Amino acid sequence: MTDCLFCKMVKGEINPDTVYEDDDVLAFRDINPQAPTHVLVIPKQHVSTLNDLDDSNAHLVGKMMLAAAAIARQEGFDQQGYRTVMNCNADGGQTVFHLHLHLLGGRPMHWPPG
């Protein structure tokens, strides 16, 4: 995807505030944080939405979750608790169409979320 914001980050064309990176995922601070810590975890492989996952790339969601847990430990709120959210398509709140996980922590989370 040549015009995908997150793909440009993976390629190094845009430099986010990176907090975690491995062979499969990249994680960086959200530019519009909704909690004291708000990190986006993305697969390096472009997948537009959850609906576009298949058997060949479903493992990426597990890698994203493992990265989120590692970041929560790194940021020091793993024991207090945190929230992970994945939005799918416009009505679900997705604004960048590259699969991503929101990691929110550093404050109590309320339910329902909205």
PDB file of N, CA, C and O in Angstrom, residues 58-99:
ATOM      1  N   ALA A  58      -3.255 -14.815  10.287  1.00  0.00           N
ATOM      2  CA  ALA A  58      -3.969 -14.735  11.567  1.00  0.00           C
ATOM      3  C   ALA A  58      -3.019 -14.707  12.761  1.00  0.00           C
ATOM      4  O   ALA A  58      -3.336 -14.122  13.799  1.00  0.00           O
ATOM      5  N   HIS A  59      -1.834 -15.282  12.615  1.00  0.00           N
ATOM      6  CA  HIS A  59      -0.855 -15.291  13.711  1.00  0.00           C
ATOM      7  C   HIS A  59      -0.430 -13.873  14.116  1.00  0.00           C
ATOM      8  O   HIS A  59       0.029 -13.658  15.231  1.00  0.00           O
ATOM      9  N   LEU A  60      -0.615 -12.909  13.232  1.00  0.00           N
ATOM     10  CA  LEU A  60      -0.206 -11.534  13.529  1.00  0.00           C
ATOM     11  C   LEU A  60      -0.965 -10.948  14.716  1.00  0.00           C
ATOM     12  O   LEU A  60      -0.401 -10.172  15.486  1.00  0.00           O
ATOM     13  N   VAL A  61      -2.222 -11.340  14.886  1.00  0.00           N
ATOM     14  CA  VAL A  61      -2.997 -10.826  16.016  1.00  0.00           C
ATOM     15  C   VAL A  61      -2.388 -11.304  17.332  1.00  0.00           C
ATOM     16  O   VAL A  61      -2.276 -10.538  18.291  1.00  0.00           O
ATOM     17  N   GLY A  62      -1.954 -12.542  17.389  1.00  0.00           N
ATOM     18  CA  GLY A  62      -1.276 -13.049  18.580  1.00  0.00           C
ATOM     19  C   GLY A  62       0.018 -12.300  18.852  1.00  0.00           C
ATOM     20  O   GLY A  62       0.313 -11.947  20.001  1.00  0.00           O
ATOM     21  N   LYS A  63       0.782 -12.023  17.808  1.00  0.00           N
ATOM     22  CA  LYS A  63       2.020 -11.251  17.958  1.00  0.00           C
ATOM     23  C   LYS A  63       1.724  -9.848  18.476  1.00  0.00           C
ATOM     24  O   LYS A  63       2.467  -9.314  19.309  1.00  0.00           O
ATOM     25  N   MET A  64       0.633  -9.244  17.993  1.00  0.00           N
ATOM     26  CA  MET A  64       0.256  -7.907  18.446  1.00  0.00           C
ATOM     27  C   MET A  64      -0.118  -7.923  19.924  1.00  0.00           C
ATOM     28  O   MET A  64       0.268  -7.027  20.682  1.00  0.00           O
ATOM     29  N   MET A  65      -0.853  -8.940  20.347  1.00  0.00           N
ATOM     30  CA  MET A  65      -1.252  -9.054  21.756  1.00  0.00           C
ATOM     31  C   MET A  65      -0.039  -9.286  22.655  1.00  0.00           C
ATOM     32  O   MET A  65       0.056  -8.697  23.740  1.00  0.00           O
ATOM     33  N   LEU A  66       0.880 -10.133  22.230  1.00  0.00           N
ATOM     34  CA  LEU A  66       2.099 -10.354  23.011  1.00  0.00           C
ATOM     35  C   LEU A  66       2.906  -9.072  23.133  1.00  0.00           C
ATOM     36  O   LEU A  66       3.453  -8.762  24.198  1.00  0.00           O
ATOM     37  N   ALA A  67       2.972  -8.299  22.053  1.00  0.00           N
ATOM     38  CA  ALA A  67       3.675  -7.018  22.103  1.00  0.00           C
ATOM     39  C   ALA A  67       2.988  -6.066  23.068  1.00  0.00           C
ATOM     40  O   ALA A  67       3.650  -5.372  23.853  1.00  0.00           O
ATOM     41  N   ALA A  68       1.649  -6.026  23.052  1.00  0.00           N
ATOM     42  CA  ALA A  68       0.914  -5.148  23.958  1.00  0.00           C
ATOM     43  C   ALA A  68       1.213  -5.499  25.418  1.00  0.00           C
ATOM     44  O   ALA A  68       1.438  -4.610  26.245  1.00  0.00           O
ATOM     45  N   ALA A  69       1.232  -6.776  25.741  1.00  0.00           N
ATOM     46  CA  ALA A  69       1.534  -7.197  27.108  1.00  0.00           C
ATOM     47  C   ALA A  69       2.964  -6.806  27.491  1.00  0.00           C
ATOM     48  O   ALA A  69       3.216  -6.344  28.615  1.00  0.00           O
ATOM     49  N   ALA A  70       3.906  -6.958  26.564  1.00  0.00           N
ATOM     50  CA  ALA A  70       5.295  -6.579  26.838  1.00  0.00           C
ATOM     51  C   ALA A  70       5.411  -5.070  27.059  1.00  0.00           C
ATOM     52  O   ALA A  70       6.137  -4.611  27.948  1.00  0.00           O
ATOM     53  N   ILE A  71       4.684  -4.294  26.277  1.00  0.00           N
ATOM     54  CA  ILE A  71       4.719  -2.836  26.431  1.00  0.00           C
ATOM     55  C   ILE A  71       4.095  -2.430  27.754  1.00  0.00           C
ATOM     56  O   ILE A  71       4.616  -1.543  28.445  1.00  0.00           O
ATOM     57  N   ALA A  72       2.996  -3.072  28.143  1.00  0.00           N
ATOM     58  CA  ALA A  72       2.367  -2.775  29.436  1.00  0.00           C
ATOM     59  C   ALA A  72       3.351  -3.028  30.580  1.00  0.00           C
ATOM     60  O   ALA A  72       3.437  -2.231  31.522  1.00  0.00           O
ATOM     61  N   ARG A  73       4.110  -4.121  30.488  1.00  0.00           N
ATOM     62  CA  ARG A  73       5.146  -4.393  31.501  1.00  0.00           C
ATOM     63  C   ARG A  73       6.215  -3.310  31.459  1.00  0.00           C
ATOM     64  O   ARG A  73       6.625  -2.782  32.484  1.00  0.00           O
ATOM     65  N   GLN A  74       6.675  -2.984  30.260  1.00  0.00           N
ATOM     66  CA  GLN A  74       7.720  -1.978  30.065  1.00  0.00           C
ATOM     67  C   GLN A  74       7.287  -0.606  30.611  1.00  0.00           C
ATOM     68  O   GLN A  74       8.085   0.107  31.214  1.00  0.00           O
ATOM     69  N   GLU A  75       6.020  -0.270  30.426  1.00  0.00           N
ATOM     70  CA  GLU A  75       5.487   1.031  30.871  1.00  0.00           C
ATOM     71  C   GLU A  75       5.090   1.018  32.345  1.00  0.00           C
ATOM     72  O   GLU A  75       4.789   2.069  32.910  1.00  0.00           O
ATOM     73  N   GLY A  76       5.038  -0.179  32.948  1.00  0.00           N
ATOM     74  CA  GLY A  76       4.797  -0.287  34.382  1.00  0.00           C
ATOM     75  C   GLY A  76       3.353  -0.330  34.835  1.00  0.00           C
ATOM     76  O   GLY A  76       3.070  -0.111  36.011  1.00  0.00           O
ATOM     77  N   PHE A  77       2.411  -0.656  33.939  1.00  0.00           N
ATOM     78  CA  PHE A  77       1.009  -0.738  34.372  1.00  0.00           C
ATOM     79  C   PHE A  77       0.392  -2.112  34.101  1.00  0.00           C
ATOM     80  O   PHE A  77      -0.815  -2.271  34.161  1.00  0.00           O
ATOM     81  N   ASP A  78       1.237  -3.101  33.862  1.00  0.00           N
ATOM     82  CA  ASP A  78       0.710  -4.434  33.590  1.00  0.00           C
ATOM     83  C   ASP A  78      -0.069  -5.004  34.770  1.00  0.00           C
ATOM     84  O   ASP A  78      -1.099  -5.651  34.580  1.00  0.00           O
ATOM     85  N   GLN A  79       0.365  -4.747  35.987  1.00  0.00           N
ATOM     86  CA  GLN A  79      -0.323  -5.296  37.156  1.00  0.00           C
ATOM     87  C   GLN A  79      -1.570  -4.501  37.533  1.00  0.00           C
ATOM     88  O   GLN A  79      -2.543  -5.070  38.020  1.00  0.00           O
ATOM     89  N   GLN A  80      -1.584  -3.190  37.291  1.00  0.00           N
ATOM     90  CA  GLN A  80      -2.756  -2.373  37.578  1.00  0.00           C
ATOM     91  C   GLN A  80      -3.875  -2.651  36.580  1.00  0.00           C
ATOM     92  O   GLN A  80      -5.045  -2.596  36.917  1.00  0.00           O
ATOM     93  N   GLY A  81      -3.492  -2.895  35.337  1.00  0.00           N
ATOM     94  CA  GLY A  81      -4.466  -3.212  34.297  1.00  0.00           C
ATOM     95  C   GLY A  81      -4.391  -2.246  33.130  1.00  0.00           C
ATOM     96  O   GLY A  81      -3.854  -1.148  33.234  1.00  0.00           O
ATOM     97  N   TYR A  82      -4.955  -2.690  32.021  1.00  0.00           N
ATOM     98  CA  TYR A  82      -4.933  -1.910  30.793  1.00  0.00           C
ATOM     99  C   TYR A  82      -6.024  -2.426  29.874  1.00  0.00           C
ATOM    100  O   TYR A  82      -6.643  -3.459  30.129  1.00  0.00           O
ATOM    101  N   ARG A  83      -6.239  -1.711  28.791  1.00  0.00           N
ATOM    102  CA  ARG A  83      -7.251  -2.103  27.816  1.00  0.00           C
ATOM    103  C   ARG A  83      -6.600  -2.224  26.446  1.00  0.00           C
ATOM    104  O   ARG A  83      -5.740  -1.426  26.080  1.00  0.00           O
ATOM    105  N   THR A  84      -7.034  -3.236  25.689  1.00  0.00           N
ATOM    106  CA  THR A  84      -6.652  -3.368  24.288  1.00  0.00           C
ATOM    107  C   THR A  84      -7.925  -3.297  23.460  1.00  0.00           C
ATOM    108  O   THR A  84      -8.960  -3.870  23.844  1.00  0.00           O
ATOM    109  N   VAL A  85      -7.855  -2.574  22.339  1.00  0.00           N
ATOM    110  CA  VAL A  85      -9.026  -2.373  21.480  1.00  0.00           C
ATOM    111  C   VAL A  85      -8.590  -2.480  20.024  1.00  0.00           C
ATOM    112  O   VAL A  85      -7.572  -1.906  19.638  1.00  0.00           O
ATOM    113  N   MET A  86      -9.391  -3.195  19.242  1.00  0.00           N
ATOM    114  CA  MET A  86      -9.210  -3.214  17.791  1.00  0.00           C
ATOM    115  C   MET A  86     -10.538  -2.797  17.165  1.00  0.00           C
ATOM    116  O   MET A  86     -11.569  -3.420  17.424  1.00  0.00           O
ATOM    117  N   ASN A  87     -10.497  -1.744  16.374  1.00  0.00           N
ATOM    118  CA  ASN A  87     -11.694  -1.266  15.683  1.00  0.00           C
ATOM    119  C   ASN A  87     -11.709  -1.843  14.270  1.00  0.00           C
ATOM    120  O   ASN A  87     -10.658  -2.010  13.656  1.00  0.00           O
ATOM    121  N   CYS A  88     -12.897  -2.109  13.748  1.00  0.00           N
ATOM    122  CA  CYS A  88     -13.020  -2.665  12.402  1.00  0.00           C
ATOM    123  C   CYS A  88     -14.012  -1.851  11.588  1.00  0.00           C
ATOM    124  O   CYS A  88     -15.199  -1.775  11.938  1.00  0.00           O
ATOM    125  N   ASN A  89     -13.507  -1.249  10.533  1.00  0.00           N
ATOM    126  CA  ASN A  89     -14.271  -0.456   9.577  1.00  0.00           C
ATOM    127  C   ASN A  89     -14.833   0.816  10.207  1.00  0.00           C
ATOM    128  O   ASN A  89     -14.699   1.043  11.416  1.00  0.00           O
ATOM    129  N   ALA A  90     -15.416   1.660   9.383  1.00  0.00           N
ATOM    130  CA  ALA A  90     -15.797   3.014   9.791  1.00  0.00           C
ATOM    131  C   ALA A  90     -16.771   3.035  10.969  1.00  0.00           C
ATOM    132  O   ALA A  90     -16.559   3.779  11.936  1.00  0.00           O
ATOM    133  N   ASP A  91     -17.820   2.232  10.937  1.00  0.00           N
ATOM    134  CA  ASP A  91     -18.786   2.246  12.045  1.00  0.00           C
ATOM    135  C   ASP A  91     -18.183   1.705  13.330  1.00  0.00           C
ATOM    136  O   ASP A  91     -18.674   1.999  14.417  1.00  0.00           O
ATOM    137  N   GLY A  92     -17.117   0.930  13.226  1.00  0.00           N
ATOM    138  CA  GLY A  92     -16.417   0.426  14.403  1.00  0.00           C
ATOM    139  C   GLY A  92     -15.379   1.398  14.937  1.00  0.00           C
ATOM    140  O   GLY A  92     -14.743   1.131  15.949  1.00  0.00           O
ATOM    141  N   GLY A  93     -15.178   2.519  14.238  1.00  0.00           N
ATOM    142  CA  GLY A  93     -14.243   3.533  14.700  1.00  0.00           C
ATOM    143  C   GLY A  93     -12.875   3.485  14.044  1.00  0.00           C
ATOM    144  O   GLY A  93     -11.982   4.246  14.415  1.00  0.00           O
ATOM    145  N   GLN A  94     -12.686   2.609  13.053  1.00  0.00           N
ATOM    146  CA  GLN A  94     -11.383   2.521  12.392  1.00  0.00           C
ATOM    147  C   GLN A  94     -11.214   3.709  11.443  1.00  0.00           C
ATOM    148  O   GLN A  94     -12.071   3.972  10.604  1.00  0.00           O
ATOM    149  N   THR A  95     -10.106   4.437  11.598  1.00  0.00           N
ATOM    150  CA  THR A  95      -9.840   5.585  10.728  1.00  0.00           C
ATOM    151  C   THR A  95      -8.621   5.374   9.835  1.00  0.00           C
ATOM    152  O   THR A  95      -8.516   5.993   8.789  1.00  0.00           O
ATOM    153  N   VAL A  96      -7.690   4.523  10.249  1.00  0.00           N
ATOM    154  CA  VAL A  96      -6.557   4.153   9.403  1.00  0.00           C
ATOM    155  C   VAL A  96      -6.768   2.689   9.038  1.00  0.00           C
ATOM    156  O   VAL A  96      -6.863   1.833   9.922  1.00  0.00           O
ATOM    157  N   PHE A  97      -6.840   2.408   7.737  1.00  0.00           N
ATOM    158  CA  PHE A  97      -7.169   1.068   7.295  1.00  0.00           C
ATOM    159  C   PHE A  97      -5.913   0.217   7.085  1.00  0.00           C
ATOM    160  O   PHE A  97      -5.562  -0.192   5.996  1.00  0.00           O
ATOM    161  N   HIS A  98      -5.241   0.026   8.213  1.00  0.00           N
ATOM    162  CA  HIS A  98      -4.139  -0.901   8.410  1.00  0.00           C
ATOM    163  C   HIS A  98      -4.400  -1.440   9.805  1.00  0.00           C
ATOM    164  O   HIS A  98      -4.489  -0.658  10.759  1.00  0.00           O
ATOM    165  N   LEU A  99      -4.585  -2.734   9.920  1.00  0.00           N
ATOM    166  CA  LEU A  99      -4.914  -3.361  11.195  1.00  0.00           C
ATOM    167  C   LEU A  99      -4.057  -2.790  12.313  1.00  0.00           C
ATOM    168  O   LEU A  99      -2.838  -2.646  12.158  1.00  0.00           O
TER     169      LEU A  99
END
